[in-house]
Coordinates of C-alpha atoms in Angstrom, one line a residue:
Chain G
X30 CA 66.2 151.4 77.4
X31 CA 67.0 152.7 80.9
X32 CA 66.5 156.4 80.9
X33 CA 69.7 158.0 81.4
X34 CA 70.1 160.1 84.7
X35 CA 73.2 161.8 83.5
X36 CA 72.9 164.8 82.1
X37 CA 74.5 165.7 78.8
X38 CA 75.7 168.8 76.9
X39 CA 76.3 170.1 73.7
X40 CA 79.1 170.5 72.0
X41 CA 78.4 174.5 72.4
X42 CA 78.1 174.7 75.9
X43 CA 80.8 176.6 76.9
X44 CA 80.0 179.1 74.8
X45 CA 76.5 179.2 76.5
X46 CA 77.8 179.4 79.7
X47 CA 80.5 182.2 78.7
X48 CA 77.1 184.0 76.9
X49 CA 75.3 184.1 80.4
X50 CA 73.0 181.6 79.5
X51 CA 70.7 180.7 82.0
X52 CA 71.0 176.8 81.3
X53 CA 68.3 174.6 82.7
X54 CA 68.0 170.3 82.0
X55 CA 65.9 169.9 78.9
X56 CA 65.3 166.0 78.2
X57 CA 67.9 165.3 79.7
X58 CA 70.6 168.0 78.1
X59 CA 71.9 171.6 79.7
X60 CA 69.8 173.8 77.3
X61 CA 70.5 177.4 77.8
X62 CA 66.6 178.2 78.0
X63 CA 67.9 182.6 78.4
X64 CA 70.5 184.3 77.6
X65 CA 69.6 188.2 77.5
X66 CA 65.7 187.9 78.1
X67 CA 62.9 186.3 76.4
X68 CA 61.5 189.3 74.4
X69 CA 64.9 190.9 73.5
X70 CA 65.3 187.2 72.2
X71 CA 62.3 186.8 70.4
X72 CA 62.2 190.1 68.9
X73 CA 65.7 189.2 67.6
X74 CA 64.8 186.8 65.2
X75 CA 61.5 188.5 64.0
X76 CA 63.4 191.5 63.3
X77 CA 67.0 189.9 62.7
X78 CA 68.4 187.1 63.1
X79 CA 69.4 184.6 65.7
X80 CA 71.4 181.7 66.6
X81 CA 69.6 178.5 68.6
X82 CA 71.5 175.7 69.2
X83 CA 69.6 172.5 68.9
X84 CA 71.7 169.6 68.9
X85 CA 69.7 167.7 71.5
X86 CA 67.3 167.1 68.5
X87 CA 67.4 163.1 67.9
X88 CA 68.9 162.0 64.1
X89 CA 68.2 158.5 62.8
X90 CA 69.2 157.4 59.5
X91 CA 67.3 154.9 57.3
X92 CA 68.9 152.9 54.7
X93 CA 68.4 150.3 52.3
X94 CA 65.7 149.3 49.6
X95 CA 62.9 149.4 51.5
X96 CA 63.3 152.6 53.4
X97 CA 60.8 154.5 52.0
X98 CA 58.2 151.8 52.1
X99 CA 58.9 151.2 56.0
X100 CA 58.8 155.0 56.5
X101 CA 55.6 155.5 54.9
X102 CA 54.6 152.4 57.1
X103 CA 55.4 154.5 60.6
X104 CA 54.4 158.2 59.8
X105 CA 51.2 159.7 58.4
X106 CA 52.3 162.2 55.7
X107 CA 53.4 160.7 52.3
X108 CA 57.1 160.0 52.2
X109 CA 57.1 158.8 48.4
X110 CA 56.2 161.9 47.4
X111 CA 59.8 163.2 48.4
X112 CA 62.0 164.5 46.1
X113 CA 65.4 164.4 46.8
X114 CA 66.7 167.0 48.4
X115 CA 63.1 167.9 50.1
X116 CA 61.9 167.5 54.0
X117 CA 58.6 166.9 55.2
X118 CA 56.9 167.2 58.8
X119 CA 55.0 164.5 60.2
X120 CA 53.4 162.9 62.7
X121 CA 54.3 159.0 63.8
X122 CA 51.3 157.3 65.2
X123 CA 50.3 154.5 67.2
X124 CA 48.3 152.0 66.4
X125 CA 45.4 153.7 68.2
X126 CA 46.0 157.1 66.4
X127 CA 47.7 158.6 69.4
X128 CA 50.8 160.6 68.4
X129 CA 54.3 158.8 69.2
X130 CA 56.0 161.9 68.3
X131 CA 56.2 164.4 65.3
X132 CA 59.0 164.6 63.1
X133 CA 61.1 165.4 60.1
X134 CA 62.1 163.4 57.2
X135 CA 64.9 164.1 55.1
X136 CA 65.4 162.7 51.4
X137 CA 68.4 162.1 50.8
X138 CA 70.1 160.6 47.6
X139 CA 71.0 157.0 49.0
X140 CA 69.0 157.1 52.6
X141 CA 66.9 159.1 54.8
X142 CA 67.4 161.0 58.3
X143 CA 64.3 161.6 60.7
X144 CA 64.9 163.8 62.8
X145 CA 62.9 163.7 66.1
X146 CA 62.2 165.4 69.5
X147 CA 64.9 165.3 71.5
X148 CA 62.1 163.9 74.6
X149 CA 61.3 161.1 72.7
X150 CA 64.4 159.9 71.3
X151 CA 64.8 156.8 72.8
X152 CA 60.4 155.7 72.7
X153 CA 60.9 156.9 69.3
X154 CA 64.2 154.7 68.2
X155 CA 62.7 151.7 69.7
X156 CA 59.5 152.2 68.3
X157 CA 60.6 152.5 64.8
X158 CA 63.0 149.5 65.3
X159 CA 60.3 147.5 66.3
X160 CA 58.8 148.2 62.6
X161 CA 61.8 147.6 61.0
X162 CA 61.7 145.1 58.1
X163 CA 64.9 143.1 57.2
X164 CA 67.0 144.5 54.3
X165 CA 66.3 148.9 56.2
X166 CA 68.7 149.6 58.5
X167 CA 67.9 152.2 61.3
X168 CA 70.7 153.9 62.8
X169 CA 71.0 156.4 65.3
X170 CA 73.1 159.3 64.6
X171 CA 72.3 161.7 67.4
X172 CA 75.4 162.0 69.5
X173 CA 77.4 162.9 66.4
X174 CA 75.0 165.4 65.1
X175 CA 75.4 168.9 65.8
X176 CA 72.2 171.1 64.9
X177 CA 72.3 174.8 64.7
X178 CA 69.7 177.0 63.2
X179 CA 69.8 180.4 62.4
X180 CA 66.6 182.4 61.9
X181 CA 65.3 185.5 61.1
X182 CA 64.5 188.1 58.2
X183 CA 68.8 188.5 58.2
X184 CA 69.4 185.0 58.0
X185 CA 70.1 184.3 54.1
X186 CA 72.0 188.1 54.6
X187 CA 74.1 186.7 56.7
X188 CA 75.0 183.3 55.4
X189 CA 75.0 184.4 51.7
X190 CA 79.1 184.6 51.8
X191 CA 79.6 181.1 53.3
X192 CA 76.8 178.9 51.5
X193 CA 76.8 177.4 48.8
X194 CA 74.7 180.0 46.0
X195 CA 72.3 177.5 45.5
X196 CA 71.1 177.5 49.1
X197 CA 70.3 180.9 49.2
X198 CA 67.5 179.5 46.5
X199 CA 66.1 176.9 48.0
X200 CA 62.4 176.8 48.5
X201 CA 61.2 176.3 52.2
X202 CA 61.3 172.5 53.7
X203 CA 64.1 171.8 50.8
X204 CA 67.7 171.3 51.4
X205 CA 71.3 170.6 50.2
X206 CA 74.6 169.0 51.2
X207 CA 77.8 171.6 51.3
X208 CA 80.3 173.0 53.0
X209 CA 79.7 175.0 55.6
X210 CA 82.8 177.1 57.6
X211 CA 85.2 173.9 56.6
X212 CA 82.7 171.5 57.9
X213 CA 80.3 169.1 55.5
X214 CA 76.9 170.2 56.0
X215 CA 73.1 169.3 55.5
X216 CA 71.7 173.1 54.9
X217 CA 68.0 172.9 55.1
X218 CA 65.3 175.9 55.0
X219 CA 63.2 174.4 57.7
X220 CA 62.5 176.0 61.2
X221 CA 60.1 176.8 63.9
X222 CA 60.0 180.2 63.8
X223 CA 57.7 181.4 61.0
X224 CA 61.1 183.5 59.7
X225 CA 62.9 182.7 56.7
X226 CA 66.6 180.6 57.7
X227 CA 68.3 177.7 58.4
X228 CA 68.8 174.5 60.2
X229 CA 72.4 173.5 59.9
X230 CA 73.2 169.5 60.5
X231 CA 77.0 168.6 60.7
X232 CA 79.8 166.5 62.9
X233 CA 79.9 167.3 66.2
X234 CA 84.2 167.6 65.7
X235 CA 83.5 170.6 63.6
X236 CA 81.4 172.5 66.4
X237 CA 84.1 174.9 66.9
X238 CA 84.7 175.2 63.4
X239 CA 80.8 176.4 63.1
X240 CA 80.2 178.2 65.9
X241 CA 82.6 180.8 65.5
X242 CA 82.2 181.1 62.0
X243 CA 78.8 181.7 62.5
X244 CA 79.7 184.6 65.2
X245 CA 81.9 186.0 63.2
X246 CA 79.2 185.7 60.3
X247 CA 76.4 187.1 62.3
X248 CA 78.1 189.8 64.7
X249 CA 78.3 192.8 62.4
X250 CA 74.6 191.9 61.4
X251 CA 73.6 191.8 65.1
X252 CA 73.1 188.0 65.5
X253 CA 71.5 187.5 69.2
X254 CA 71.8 183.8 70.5
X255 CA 68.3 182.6 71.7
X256 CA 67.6 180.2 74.2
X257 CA 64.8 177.4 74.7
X258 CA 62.0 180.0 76.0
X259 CA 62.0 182.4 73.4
X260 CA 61.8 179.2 70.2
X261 CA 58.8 178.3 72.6
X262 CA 57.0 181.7 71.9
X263 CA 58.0 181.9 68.6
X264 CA 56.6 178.8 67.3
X265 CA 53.8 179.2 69.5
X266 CA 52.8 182.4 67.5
X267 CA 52.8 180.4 64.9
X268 CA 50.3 177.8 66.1
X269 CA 53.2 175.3 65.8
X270 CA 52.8 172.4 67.5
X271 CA 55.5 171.4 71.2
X272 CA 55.2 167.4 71.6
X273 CA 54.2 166.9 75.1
X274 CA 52.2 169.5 75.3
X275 CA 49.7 170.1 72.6
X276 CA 50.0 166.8 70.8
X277 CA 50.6 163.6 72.3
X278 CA 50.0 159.4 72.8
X279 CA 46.3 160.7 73.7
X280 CA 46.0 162.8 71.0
X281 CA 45.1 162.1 67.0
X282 CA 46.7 164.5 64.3
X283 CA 43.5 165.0 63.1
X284 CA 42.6 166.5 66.6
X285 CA 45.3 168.1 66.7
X286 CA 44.2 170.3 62.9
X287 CA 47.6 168.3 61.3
X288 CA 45.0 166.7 59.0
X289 CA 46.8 168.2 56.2
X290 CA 49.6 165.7 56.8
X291 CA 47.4 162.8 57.0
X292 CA 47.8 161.1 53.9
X293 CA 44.8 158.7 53.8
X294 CA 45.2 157.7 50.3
X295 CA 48.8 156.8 50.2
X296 CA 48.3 153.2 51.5
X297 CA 48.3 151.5 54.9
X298 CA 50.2 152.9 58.1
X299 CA 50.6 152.4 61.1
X300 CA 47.0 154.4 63.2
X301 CA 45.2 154.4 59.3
X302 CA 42.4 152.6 60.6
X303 CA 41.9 154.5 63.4
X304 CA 42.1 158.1 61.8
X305 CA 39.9 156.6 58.7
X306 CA 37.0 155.9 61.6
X307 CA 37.7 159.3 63.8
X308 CA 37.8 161.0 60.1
X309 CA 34.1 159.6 59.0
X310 CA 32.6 159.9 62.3
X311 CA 33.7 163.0 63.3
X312 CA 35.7 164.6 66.2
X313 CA 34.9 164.8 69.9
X314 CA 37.5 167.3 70.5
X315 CA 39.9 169.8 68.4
X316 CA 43.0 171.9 69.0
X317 CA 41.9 175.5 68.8
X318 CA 44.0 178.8 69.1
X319 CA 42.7 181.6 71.2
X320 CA 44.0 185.4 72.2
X321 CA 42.9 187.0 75.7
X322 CA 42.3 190.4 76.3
X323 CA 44.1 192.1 79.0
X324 CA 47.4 191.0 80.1
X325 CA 46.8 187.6 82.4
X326 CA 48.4 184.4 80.5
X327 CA 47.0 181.0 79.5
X328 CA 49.2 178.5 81.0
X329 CA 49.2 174.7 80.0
X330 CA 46.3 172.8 82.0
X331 CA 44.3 175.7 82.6
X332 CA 40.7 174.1 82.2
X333 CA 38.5 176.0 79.1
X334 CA 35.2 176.6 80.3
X335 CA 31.8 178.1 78.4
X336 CA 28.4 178.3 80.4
X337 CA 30.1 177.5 83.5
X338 CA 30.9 174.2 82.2
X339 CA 34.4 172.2 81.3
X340 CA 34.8 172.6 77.8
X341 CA 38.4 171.7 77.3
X342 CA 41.8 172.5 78.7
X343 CA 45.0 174.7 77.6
X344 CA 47.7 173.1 76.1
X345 CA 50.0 176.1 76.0
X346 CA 49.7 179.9 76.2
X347 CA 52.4 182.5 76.5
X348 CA 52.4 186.5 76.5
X349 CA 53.1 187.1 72.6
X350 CA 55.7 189.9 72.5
X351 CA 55.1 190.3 68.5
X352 CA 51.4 190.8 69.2
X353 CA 51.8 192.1 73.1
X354 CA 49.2 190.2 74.3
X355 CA 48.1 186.7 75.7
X356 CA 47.6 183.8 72.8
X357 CA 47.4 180.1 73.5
X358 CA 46.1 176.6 72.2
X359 CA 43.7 174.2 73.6
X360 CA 41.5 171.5 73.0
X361 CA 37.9 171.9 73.2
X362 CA 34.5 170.3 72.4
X363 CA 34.0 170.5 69.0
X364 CA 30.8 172.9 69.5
X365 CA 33.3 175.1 70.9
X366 CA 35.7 175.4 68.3
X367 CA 34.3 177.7 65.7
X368 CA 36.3 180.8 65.4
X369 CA 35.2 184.0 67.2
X370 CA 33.8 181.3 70.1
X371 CA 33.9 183.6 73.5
X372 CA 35.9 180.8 75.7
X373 CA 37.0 180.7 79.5
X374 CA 40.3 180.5 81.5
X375 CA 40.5 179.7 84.5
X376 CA 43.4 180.9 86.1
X377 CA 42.9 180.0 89.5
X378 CA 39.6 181.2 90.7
X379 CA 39.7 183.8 87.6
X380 CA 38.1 183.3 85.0
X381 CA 40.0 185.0 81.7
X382 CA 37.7 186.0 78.6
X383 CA 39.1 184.5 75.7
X384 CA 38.3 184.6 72.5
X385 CA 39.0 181.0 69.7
X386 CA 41.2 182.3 67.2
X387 CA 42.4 181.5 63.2
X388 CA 46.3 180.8 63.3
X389 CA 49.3 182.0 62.6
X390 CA 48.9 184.4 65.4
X391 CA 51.7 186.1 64.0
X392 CA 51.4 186.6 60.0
X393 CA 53.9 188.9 59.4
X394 CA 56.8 186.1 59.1
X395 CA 59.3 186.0 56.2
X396 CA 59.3 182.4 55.9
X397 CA 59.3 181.0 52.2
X398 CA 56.2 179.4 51.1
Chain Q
X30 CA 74.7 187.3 92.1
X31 CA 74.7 190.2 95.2
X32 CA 71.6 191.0 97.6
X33 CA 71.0 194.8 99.1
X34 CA 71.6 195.1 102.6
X35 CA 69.1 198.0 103.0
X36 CA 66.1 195.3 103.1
X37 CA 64.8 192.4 104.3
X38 CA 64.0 189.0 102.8
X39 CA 61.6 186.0 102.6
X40 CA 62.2 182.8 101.7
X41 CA 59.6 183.2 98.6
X42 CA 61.8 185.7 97.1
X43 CA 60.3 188.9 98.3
X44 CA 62.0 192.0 99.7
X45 CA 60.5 194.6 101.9
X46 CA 62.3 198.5 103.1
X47 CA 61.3 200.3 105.6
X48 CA 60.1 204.1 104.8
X49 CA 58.6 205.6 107.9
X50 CA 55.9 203.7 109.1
X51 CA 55.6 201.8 105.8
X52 CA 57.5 198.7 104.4
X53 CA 58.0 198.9 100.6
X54 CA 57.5 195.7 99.5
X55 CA 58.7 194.0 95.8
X56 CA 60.7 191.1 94.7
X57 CA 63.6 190.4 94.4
X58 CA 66.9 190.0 91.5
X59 CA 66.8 186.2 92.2
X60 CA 63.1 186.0 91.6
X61 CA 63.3 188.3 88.3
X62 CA 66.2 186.3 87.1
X63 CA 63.8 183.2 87.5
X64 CA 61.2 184.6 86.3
X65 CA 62.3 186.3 82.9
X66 CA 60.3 188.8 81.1
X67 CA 57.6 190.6 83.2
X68 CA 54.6 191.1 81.7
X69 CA 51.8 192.1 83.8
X70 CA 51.4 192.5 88.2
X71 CA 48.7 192.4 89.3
X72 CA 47.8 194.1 92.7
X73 CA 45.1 194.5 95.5
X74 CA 43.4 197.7 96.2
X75 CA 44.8 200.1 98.6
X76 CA 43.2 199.3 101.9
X77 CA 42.8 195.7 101.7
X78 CA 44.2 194.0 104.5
X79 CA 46.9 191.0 104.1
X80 CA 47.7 187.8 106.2
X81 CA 51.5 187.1 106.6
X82 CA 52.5 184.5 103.7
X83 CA 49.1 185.0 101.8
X84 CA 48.7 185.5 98.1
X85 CA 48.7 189.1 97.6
X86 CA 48.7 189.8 93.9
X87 CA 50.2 187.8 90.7
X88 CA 53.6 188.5 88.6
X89 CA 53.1 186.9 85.1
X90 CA 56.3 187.0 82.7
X91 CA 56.5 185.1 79.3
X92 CA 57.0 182.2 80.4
X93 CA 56.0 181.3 83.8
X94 CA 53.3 182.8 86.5
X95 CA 54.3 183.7 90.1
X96 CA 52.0 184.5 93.4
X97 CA 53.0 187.3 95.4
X98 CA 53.1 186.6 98.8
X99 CA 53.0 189.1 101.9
X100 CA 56.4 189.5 103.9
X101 CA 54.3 190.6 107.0
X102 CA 50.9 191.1 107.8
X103 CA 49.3 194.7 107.5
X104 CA 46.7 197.4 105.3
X105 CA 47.7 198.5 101.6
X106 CA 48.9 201.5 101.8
X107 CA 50.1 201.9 98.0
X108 CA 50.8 200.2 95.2
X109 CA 53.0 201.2 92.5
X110 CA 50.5 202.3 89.1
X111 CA 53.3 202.6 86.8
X112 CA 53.9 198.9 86.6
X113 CA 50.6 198.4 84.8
X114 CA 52.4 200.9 81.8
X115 CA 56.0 199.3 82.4
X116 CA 55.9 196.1 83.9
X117 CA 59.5 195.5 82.8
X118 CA 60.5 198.1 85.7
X119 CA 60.6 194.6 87.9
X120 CA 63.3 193.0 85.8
X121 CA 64.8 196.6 85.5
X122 CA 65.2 197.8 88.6
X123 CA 63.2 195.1 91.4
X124 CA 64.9 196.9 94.4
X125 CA 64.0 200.9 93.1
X126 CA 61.0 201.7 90.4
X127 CA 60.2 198.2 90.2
X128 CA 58.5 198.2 93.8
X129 CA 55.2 196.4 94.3
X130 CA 53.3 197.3 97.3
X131 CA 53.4 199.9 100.6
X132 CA 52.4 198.2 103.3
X133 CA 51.8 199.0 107.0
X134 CA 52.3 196.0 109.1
X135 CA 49.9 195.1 111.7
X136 CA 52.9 194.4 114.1
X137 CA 55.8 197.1 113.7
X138 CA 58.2 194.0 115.0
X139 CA 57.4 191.6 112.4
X140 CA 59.9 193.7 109.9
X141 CA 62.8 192.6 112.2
X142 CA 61.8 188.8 111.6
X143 CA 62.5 188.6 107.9
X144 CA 66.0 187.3 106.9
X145 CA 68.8 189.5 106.3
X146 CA 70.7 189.5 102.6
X147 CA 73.1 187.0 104.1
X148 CA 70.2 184.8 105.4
X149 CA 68.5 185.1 102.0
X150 CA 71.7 184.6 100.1
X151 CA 72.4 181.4 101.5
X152 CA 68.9 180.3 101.4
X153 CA 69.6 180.5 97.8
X154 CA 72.5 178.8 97.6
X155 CA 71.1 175.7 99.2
X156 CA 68.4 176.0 97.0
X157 CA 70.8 174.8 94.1

């Protein structure tokens, strides 16, 4: 596939736009990456609740009798093991181990729907239909999938008098079909925030519909819409990972500290081999968290240094505005990855004490468990 | 978005005012508005002496690092200490509180040189 050169939007652009939103091209879509300012934002859905719109998240469907066979084939984590009605993160490997992309899988009653980064949708749709055995069907839903989510501590507050009761109980990384503000819905309690909330999958012809439910919903409980930077810093508080930056075709899951969704035992998958090998002999290299002191940031490809010497390199940093104060991730020589290990930045020709820490960053989230 | 016409521009998004023999010297709406959040500046000592167009201190925000580039060449004359308690002042107010640097320029002419608001305002435009 060609990559496309025209840029597209969602179906809630306008209302960016009419927001303020500072809108930038995100993989290929006008994301509003701003709207009022990155902390404001951030703070928002720590302390409240906000509104990100999504929809240039990739949605395949999988049907037939094979499906979850084939999908335990692609990813790592254990697909079988799905109830209906549940959702699971994992990673999709290559053959090598390297990381094709990280994903969710939905189980539905009759089929599945991964849902995928919206960078990799087309490596990832060809990809998986070059595994596809005869009698699955892979379809891609994406341009008529609209994707909200609404997070924060005020989330199930604010949705309680348009959900369905039972989705107020669901238990996190589980989900339901219902009616949502006139539209049918997939309501899921999944996110990358660390808060407790929603991730809303519908028709894009009910966008309207949604979105001004959802204002009207949200306004008297002082919903704040929240742009592409500030769902950066808060997943990155929570030592979540961004594909592309801190996982990628180079990278292993099991560098990457996503062994826990690395099911080994389920049966062959794609990369198996590979991780079984990395897994016995041990890693060269691991994905570490680490907090600064003072107020200079860790930016991605910053080189790690200890002794004077190359150790790793950052893979993301930010200025944490829960914990006001420098945090980022990075892979290092495994010697180096210990927590408490006093690390390097460089930052330019300045080098930035840092210090390898456990994550979450940010441990005060109201996510379910 | 509108540009004060009681100072001077650069192409890298700085502004500078005169005040005596000084220039005041900071950055400007357009940069801060790129920029997001400001987090930290960080700025040379009083009395260290700048090249025109040299680095001369760093803006971090949330998301993205900036250099600071002199408008003019000249000696540190101030800089503003109550950025290191209130950073945000630069996204507050970039063309009042949120100042950066006094400087006094080697070559009292060299103010004249930098672009006016309309200069700079078209500068931006083309830039999109």
């Amino acid at each position: 596939m060609e990559p496309s050169t025209v840029v597209r939007r969602t179906p809630f652009y306008d209302y960016h736009r009419d927001a303020g939103a500072r809108l930038v091209d995100f993989a290929g879509f006008e994301m509003p990456v701003r709207y009022t300012g990155d902390v404001r934002e951030h703070l928002a859905v720590r302390n409240g609740v906000g509104l990100f719109d999504i929809t240039h998240m990739g949605e395949f469907e999988v049907r037939g009798e094979g499906a979850q066979a084939y999908l335990d084939q692609v990813v790592t984590n254990h697909v079988g093991g799905l109830a209906v009605g549940q959702a699971l993160y994992s990673p999709m490997c290559r053959p090598d181990g390297g990381i094709v992309d990280d994903l969710l899988v939905y189980r539905y009653a009759d089929h599945y729907m991964v849902v995928v980064n919206a960078s990799n949708m087309a490596k990832d749709f060809a990809w998986m239909e070059s595994q596809c055995p005869t009698g699955v069907t892979l379809g891609d839903r994406s341009a008529e999938t609209a994707l909200l989510a609404i997070q924060g501590p005020k989330a199930a507050e604010m949705l309680r008098p348009h959900v369905p009761a039972e989705a107020l109980e669901l238990g996190y990384y589980r989900f339901m079909t219902g009616t949502l503000f006139g539209a049918p819905a997939t309501i899921s309690r999944t996110g990358y925030t660390g808060e407790d909330g929603f991730e809303l999958y519908f028709d894009v012809k009910y966008a309207q519909a949604v979105w001004k439910g959802v204002m009207a919903a949200g306004t008297p409980l002082g919903l704040e819409l929240i742009g592409l930077g500030a769902r950066d810093t808060l997943r990155l508080e929570m030592g979540y990972m961004l594909y592309g930056n801190d996982i990628d075709d180079v990278t292993t899951p099991l560098e990457a500290g996503l062994g826990w969704t690395v099911k080994l035992q389920k049966g062959d998958f794609t990369g198996r081999d590979v991780l079984v090998k990395q897994k016995a002999e041990g890693l060269k290299k691991k994905l570490v968290g680490f907090t600064l002191e003072g107020r200079r940031v860790p930016r991605h490809g910053m080189a790690i240094h200890v002794g004077g010497k190359v150790v790793g390199v950052v893979t993301s940093g930010t200025f944490s505005p829960s914990l006001e104060r420098p945090i980022g991730m990075g892979y290092v020589e495994v010697a180096h990855a210990a927590t408490g290990t006093a690390l390097e930045i460089m930052a330019g020709g300045t080098a930035l004490p840092a210090r390898v820490t456990a994550r979450p960053f940010y441990t005060r989230g109201s996510h379910k468990s | 978005m509108a540009y004060p016409d009681d100072v001077r521009y650069t192409q890298e998004h700085e502004w500078a005012r005169q005040e005596g023999d000084l220039l005041v010297i900071g950055i400007t709406n357009y940069a801060t508005d790129q920029l997001g959040d400001v987090v930290f500046v960080e700025l040379p000592e009083v009395g260290k002496v700048v090249e025109v167009g040299k680095t001369f201190g760093v803006v971090e925000a949330v998301k993205t690092v900036s250099d600071l580039y002199a408008p003019v060449a000249g000696t540190i004359a101030e800089v503003n200490g109550a950025l290191g308690d209130n950073p945000a002042l630069v996204n507050q107010e970039p063309y009042g509180d949120g100042w950066m640097i006094k400087l006094r320029p080697s070559d009292p002419n060299a103010f004249a040189k930098l672009l006016s608001n309309s200069d700079y305002e078209k500068l931006v435009e083309e830039s999109h």
